[in-house]
């Protein structure tokens, strides 16, 4: 005997997933849409982590960005307007083995879905939420969304949006049990990829707000930021988003930031200008509700049926 | 060397006669009756330091092994059972779904109840439900496989599990087997051969579960391909199990005495170790021998190294340990049960670690899983003073003046051997009146060269019942046995990396080379220093001479001695300025060349498809789905410029046109210019 017998058939056939394995239908977003870059970034992360496609679920609500699940070759749930987060939390409650990506827009998340937004952050279940913020309702052809800049002309406000926009970052930094909050831009694929990867690795709900260009209905909203990178404030530091030096050099304006410092994160966001990108806040010690909702997962089917019958026996028809 | 005060009255003749008698005894030529020597109940002085009163429990090794199994095995089995339960539920769900697929009118009627039966036509409903399409059906063969796997799972999960240890022992070995829960004992004529058969039977029973497990894994993901997987499942045997699975095969232990294993039972355990089956062989050794065996048998038994024979099998886990070293024993059991190799445990059953301390049974562990080299595989840690020949212990005694004195004693093999009743006559106490430098402490004696040793006699300190210290001389036979143990211990040390001669030689070579290198460097430096010094002296003498004869310093250049340094005292300004100019003239003027090839800053591409919509041959995606130039000749310059203008990331640089005859080049070049900067 010189060790165990060498038998290649003892191993189940290994699977390797390429980028194509995560591709779904042909993306029907407008030419030049920022969503395409986010789609590629997510597919690349899935490939890097070699996530079996059947173990990934992309969940979305309604909006341009919510077409996302159709373009990914994994399981998907294209839900109701404003409701991707309850669906995602439901999935994570009973299927902790699945990786959940949530695609939601500024209208979907911050307007009709705002009630769910608050509580999903509080539940802090292990998933990644990508807020595609293009400052407009694009799918319905340019209505004012909660994040539309003041004065921008839309179909609902032809003479310009009347109210100041909602800042999702300052809002979330005030919400209970938030555990990971980052901001990135779709026009820098390297930073976008690194930010989403950090959110994926985070244990808990990784929320990433993506400043996303809509070339059709809100073209020019981020043009200043794109043309003049000094308008952006890149947050650096050993615990922040790590990118190659060549990518970091594209952002002349940098600041070292400790993501555990909630007060400084708030101050940075409230300044509004320059616009921060990077990891604003992270606290992995925050409780995750899925740890509670996953109880009893190994319960045999027969026991489940017995428990249900016992419960139903309490009622008479 | 005058360690002992001479007796004033003893004459030289008397001393010579005493020495002759002692030598005669040492060499086995009689002499024991001489007044210089006496036999009295005495024990080696070191023994009092290590021997407790209690006797050893023969069941201790199996108790320890069972205890280790209790901490290791149940968790593994539970994890495996959880895995089986999950698969069982998955398979049961598959069958449940299949059973519900064609409900039939009766079941539908029952499901809608008496009230619904009046409203719903169950037969029509069955027709609708039965016509469903698109999902995979479970065919007969597949159902059979699933049901077989479920039956095997049920047997395994509901069977209560095998015992933690199945112990096979001889009639004589019965006393070593404790009656404890989790342990099943079986009598066998040759425990090692029986263990081999027992393991094969247990492994086959377990392989049936593994076959069901592998089938179930494939079935729950609907990836079972009968053509490919049937032969694979059929060939599952213990050698194809993974390490994790192999550790779940019930543990079989063959218990036998070390003396039997080195005798008639040797072929059995040797075959077992060579087979690689993860069976535990427990060889129980006694620190003392049966006096009826005769002295020759006792001495020859010391030369048989069961543990070392086990190491000779190379791929088996082997440990030599003692019940008196509980932590060492336990750690060895833990490793053996955690591994997937055949294991031989040579355990000395003794109440105190004297056989370990005296190097009679040194502790060692040979673990092939630790690495490929001896240094990694063999571990002698746990032995007292592992870097010394013999461990040293300190005895406090009273000197003749009543003063306390500390005596440093080496614990040698003889100290251990004299515990054996068969060997008590192998050392005699020397009369206290005889003092001589010819008696050398045993540990020192064994280090003497052959010529010196021939003129000396070994001795050791013993204590009588009054705790008085005396010297005793061992026989040559016992001394030789001690020398043999030392040689074995040194082999172990060297293999484990302590005092390795190879290392020492390499170190010596390295030291020699370093010394040689240093000497060369020093010689070189001294020569350079001497040269500089002589040049400086020559220069000074030259300057002095020049000054004395009235020559100016500016004229010294021409008068410099041949030994002067090559660096001139002063350098003319003009040539110095001319040299760089000449160098510059030789180097062609650098020109800022910009690549005329089109290129893309791929890392900045947002994968928006705009460029690929223009020309998918000219623009292609890389592995990260980011754009790069594919075939530059596959498109026009106009397409490159158009793509650069459309690209939201502004990462396309059109370069210069490849085709000088393309239409409207002037305008295109002007449009491309902002993207080429």
PDB file of C-alpha atoms in Angstrom, chain B residues 364-481:
ATOM      1  CA  UNK B 364       8.916   8.243  18.936  1.00  0.00           C
ATOM      2  CA  UNK B 365       6.264   8.835  16.370  1.00  0.00           C
ATOM      3  CA  UNK B 366       6.600   8.152  12.656  1.00  0.00           C
ATOM      4  CA  UNK B 367       3.864   9.856  10.691  1.00  0.00           C
ATOM      5  CA  UNK B 368       4.084   9.658   6.869  1.00  0.00           C
ATOM      6  CA  UNK B 369       1.377  12.325   6.618  1.00  0.00           C
ATOM      7  CA  UNK B 370       3.757  14.889   8.125  1.00  0.00           C
ATOM      8  CA  UNK B 371       5.934  15.098   5.020  1.00  0.00           C
ATOM      9  CA  UNK B 372       8.311  13.271   2.774  1.00  0.00           C
ATOM     10  CA  UNK B 373      11.562  13.464   4.741  1.00  0.00           C
ATOM     11  CA  UNK B 374      12.728  11.697   7.868  1.00  0.00           C
ATOM     12  CA  UNK B 375      13.085  15.023   9.613  1.00  0.00           C
ATOM     13  CA  UNK B 376       9.375  15.679   9.095  1.00  0.00           C
ATOM     14  CA  UNK B 377       8.123  12.150   9.603  1.00  0.00           C
ATOM     15  CA  UNK B 378      10.057  11.106  12.694  1.00  0.00           C
ATOM     16  CA  UNK B 379       9.426  12.931  15.920  1.00  0.00           C
ATOM     17  CA  UNK B 380      11.304  12.077  19.124  1.00  0.00           C
ATOM     18  CA  UNK B 381       9.969  14.960  21.171  1.00  0.00           C
ATOM     19  CA  UNK B 382       8.606  13.955  24.556  1.00  0.00           C
ATOM     20  CA  UNK B 383      11.771  12.090  25.569  1.00  0.00           C
ATOM     21  CA  UNK B 384      13.629  13.623  28.487  1.00  0.00           C
ATOM     22  CA  UNK B 385      16.721  15.570  27.336  1.00  0.00           C
ATOM     23  CA  UNK B 386      16.336  14.445  23.712  1.00  0.00           C
ATOM     24  CA  UNK B 387      19.587  16.085  22.650  1.00  0.00           C
ATOM     25  CA  UNK B 388      21.683  14.103  25.210  1.00  0.00           C
ATOM     26  CA  UNK B 389      22.777  10.473  25.204  1.00  0.00           C
ATOM     27  CA  UNK B 390      21.156   9.881  28.586  1.00  0.00           C
ATOM     28  CA  UNK B 391      18.861  12.121  30.572  1.00  0.00           C
ATOM     29  CA  UNK B 392      20.496  13.685  33.596  1.00  0.00           C
ATOM     30  CA  UNK B 393      18.875  13.827  36.990  1.00  0.00           C
ATOM     31  CA  UNK B 394      20.016  15.283  40.273  1.00  0.00           C
ATOM     32  CA  UNK B 395      20.149  13.322  43.520  1.00  0.00           C
ATOM     33  CA  UNK B 396      20.654  15.040  46.823  1.00  0.00           C
ATOM     34  CA  UNK B 397      22.686  13.000  49.282  1.00  0.00           C
ATOM     35  CA  UNK B 398      24.573  13.477  52.531  1.00  0.00           C
ATOM     36  CA  UNK B 399      28.333  13.558  52.311  1.00  0.00           C
ATOM     37  CA  UNK B 400      30.341  11.894  55.163  1.00  0.00           C
ATOM     38  CA  UNK B 401      30.582  15.202  57.013  1.00  0.00           C
ATOM     39  CA  UNK B 402      26.747  15.477  57.151  1.00  0.00           C
ATOM     40  CA  UNK B 403      26.772  18.086  54.417  1.00  0.00           C
ATOM     41  CA  UNK B 404      24.099  17.906  51.691  1.00  0.00           C
ATOM     42  CA  UNK B 405      25.576  17.311  48.302  1.00  0.00           C
ATOM     43  CA  UNK B 406      23.997  17.208  44.879  1.00  0.00           C
ATOM     44  CA  UNK B 407      24.974  14.317  42.670  1.00  0.00           C
ATOM     45  CA  UNK B 408      24.260  14.546  38.937  1.00  0.00           C
ATOM     46  CA  UNK B 409      23.404  11.116  37.607  1.00  0.00           C
ATOM     47  CA  UNK B 410      22.777   9.933  34.071  1.00  0.00           C
ATOM     48  CA  UNK B 411      19.808   7.571  33.802  1.00  0.00           C
ATOM     49  CA  UNK B 412      21.149   4.722  31.687  1.00  0.00           C
ATOM     50  CA  UNK B 413      19.661   1.559  30.331  1.00  0.00           C
ATOM     51  CA  UNK B 414      21.340  -0.396  33.144  1.00  0.00           C
ATOM     52  CA  UNK B 415      19.284   1.530  35.710  1.00  0.00           C
ATOM     53  CA  UNK B 416      16.185   0.205  33.978  1.00  0.00           C
ATOM     54  CA  UNK B 417      17.501  -3.324  33.349  1.00  0.00           C
ATOM     55  CA  UNK B 418      18.389  -3.899  36.967  1.00  0.00           C
ATOM     56  CA  UNK B 419      14.674  -3.611  37.786  1.00  0.00           C
ATOM     57  CA  UNK B 420      14.211  -6.973  36.141  1.00  0.00           C
ATOM     58  CA  UNK B 421      14.433  -9.864  38.542  1.00  0.00           C
ATOM     59  CA  UNK B 422      16.144 -11.902  35.810  1.00  0.00           C
ATOM     60  CA  UNK B 423      18.994  -9.427  35.693  1.00  0.00           C
ATOM     61  CA  UNK B 424      19.586  -8.656  39.354  1.00  0.00           C
ATOM     62  CA  UNK B 425      22.785 -10.691  39.416  1.00  0.00           C
ATOM     63  CA  UNK B 426      24.154  -8.723  36.471  1.00  0.00           C
ATOM     64  CA  UNK B 427      25.620  -6.095  38.781  1.00  0.00           C
ATOM     65  CA  UNK B 428      27.340  -6.416  42.095  1.00  0.00           C
ATOM     66  CA  UNK B 429      27.996  -3.796  44.728  1.00  0.00           C
ATOM     67  CA  UNK B 430      31.639  -2.956  45.168  1.00  0.00           C
ATOM     68  CA  UNK B 431      32.903  -2.772  48.716  1.00  0.00           C
ATOM     69  CA  UNK B 432      33.007   0.818  49.888  1.00  0.00           C
ATOM     70  CA  UNK B 433      36.533   0.180  51.022  1.00  0.00           C
ATOM     71  CA  UNK B 434      37.699  -0.177  47.463  1.00  0.00           C
ATOM     72  CA  UNK B 435      38.337   3.184  45.873  1.00  0.00           C
ATOM     73  CA  UNK B 436      39.893   3.430  42.464  1.00  0.00           C
ATOM     74  CA  UNK B 437      39.896   5.691  39.459  1.00  0.00           C
ATOM     75  CA  UNK B 438      39.529   2.559  37.357  1.00  0.00           C
ATOM     76  CA  UNK B 439      35.795   2.624  38.059  1.00  0.00           C
ATOM     77  CA  UNK B 440      34.240   5.113  35.647  1.00  0.00           C
ATOM     78  CA  UNK B 441      30.565   6.134  35.729  1.00  0.00           C
ATOM     79  CA  UNK B 442      28.771   4.146  33.026  1.00  0.00           C
ATOM     80  CA  UNK B 443      27.708   7.140  30.891  1.00  0.00           C
ATOM     81  CA  UNK B 444      31.324   8.341  30.757  1.00  0.00           C
ATOM     82  CA  UNK B 445      32.614   4.803  30.223  1.00  0.00           C
ATOM     83  CA  UNK B 446      30.496   4.403  27.084  1.00  0.00           C
ATOM     84  CA  UNK B 447      32.115   7.478  25.586  1.00  0.00           C
ATOM     85  CA  UNK B 448      35.657   6.170  26.046  1.00  0.00           C
ATOM     86  CA  UNK B 449      37.578   4.877  23.089  1.00  0.00           C
ATOM     87  CA  UNK B 450      38.113   1.115  22.936  1.00  0.00           C
ATOM     88  CA  UNK B 451      41.683   1.242  24.149  1.00  0.00           C
ATOM     89  CA  UNK B 452      40.956   3.342  27.220  1.00  0.00           C
ATOM     90  CA  UNK B 453      37.770   1.433  27.950  1.00  0.00           C
ATOM     91  CA  UNK B 454      39.732  -1.795  28.054  1.00  0.00           C
ATOM     92  CA  UNK B 455      41.683  -0.430  31.052  1.00  0.00           C
ATOM     93  CA  UNK B 456      38.640   0.852  32.916  1.00  0.00           C
ATOM     94  CA  UNK B 457      35.482  -0.613  34.421  1.00  0.00           C
ATOM     95  CA  UNK B 458      31.995   0.886  34.349  1.00  0.00           C
ATOM     96  CA  UNK B 459      30.099   1.574  37.531  1.00  0.00           C
ATOM     97  CA  UNK B 460      26.810   3.061  38.642  1.00  0.00           C
ATOM     98  CA  UNK B 461      25.397   4.335  41.897  1.00  0.00           C
ATOM     99  CA  UNK B 462      22.965   2.147  43.788  1.00  0.00           C
ATOM    100  CA  UNK B 463      21.050   2.565  47.002  1.00  0.00           C
ATOM    101  CA  UNK B 464      20.427  -0.084  49.646  1.00  0.00           C
ATOM    102  CA  UNK B 465      17.406  -0.333  51.896  1.00  0.00           C
ATOM    103  CA  UNK B 466      18.989   2.220  54.259  1.00  0.00           C
ATOM    104  CA  UNK B 467      19.200   4.629  51.329  1.00  0.00           C
ATOM    105  CA  UNK B 468      23.006   4.491  51.544  1.00  0.00           C
ATOM    106  CA  UNK B 469      24.799   5.022  48.251  1.00  0.00           C
ATOM    107  CA  UNK B 470      27.218   2.430  46.887  1.00  0.00           C
ATOM    108  CA  UNK B 471      28.910   1.796  43.603  1.00  0.00           C
ATOM    109  CA  UNK B 472      28.011  -1.282  41.582  1.00  0.00           C
ATOM    110  CA  UNK B 473      29.761  -2.830  38.621  1.00  0.00           C
ATOM    111  CA  UNK B 474      27.600  -4.304  35.812  1.00  0.00           C
ATOM    112  CA  UNK B 475      28.644  -7.312  33.800  1.00  0.00           C
ATOM    113  CA  UNK B 476      30.109  -6.805  30.368  1.00  0.00           C
ATOM    114  CA  UNK B 477      27.022  -8.390  28.823  1.00  0.00           C
ATOM    115  CA  UNK B 478      24.780  -5.807  30.457  1.00  0.00           C
ATOM    116  CA  UNK B 479      27.179  -3.030  29.523  1.00  0.00           C
ATOM    117  CA  UNK B 480      27.111  -4.152  25.926  1.00  0.00           C
ATOM    118  CA  UNK B 481      23.310  -4.187  25.979  1.00  0.00           C
TER     119      UNK B 481
END
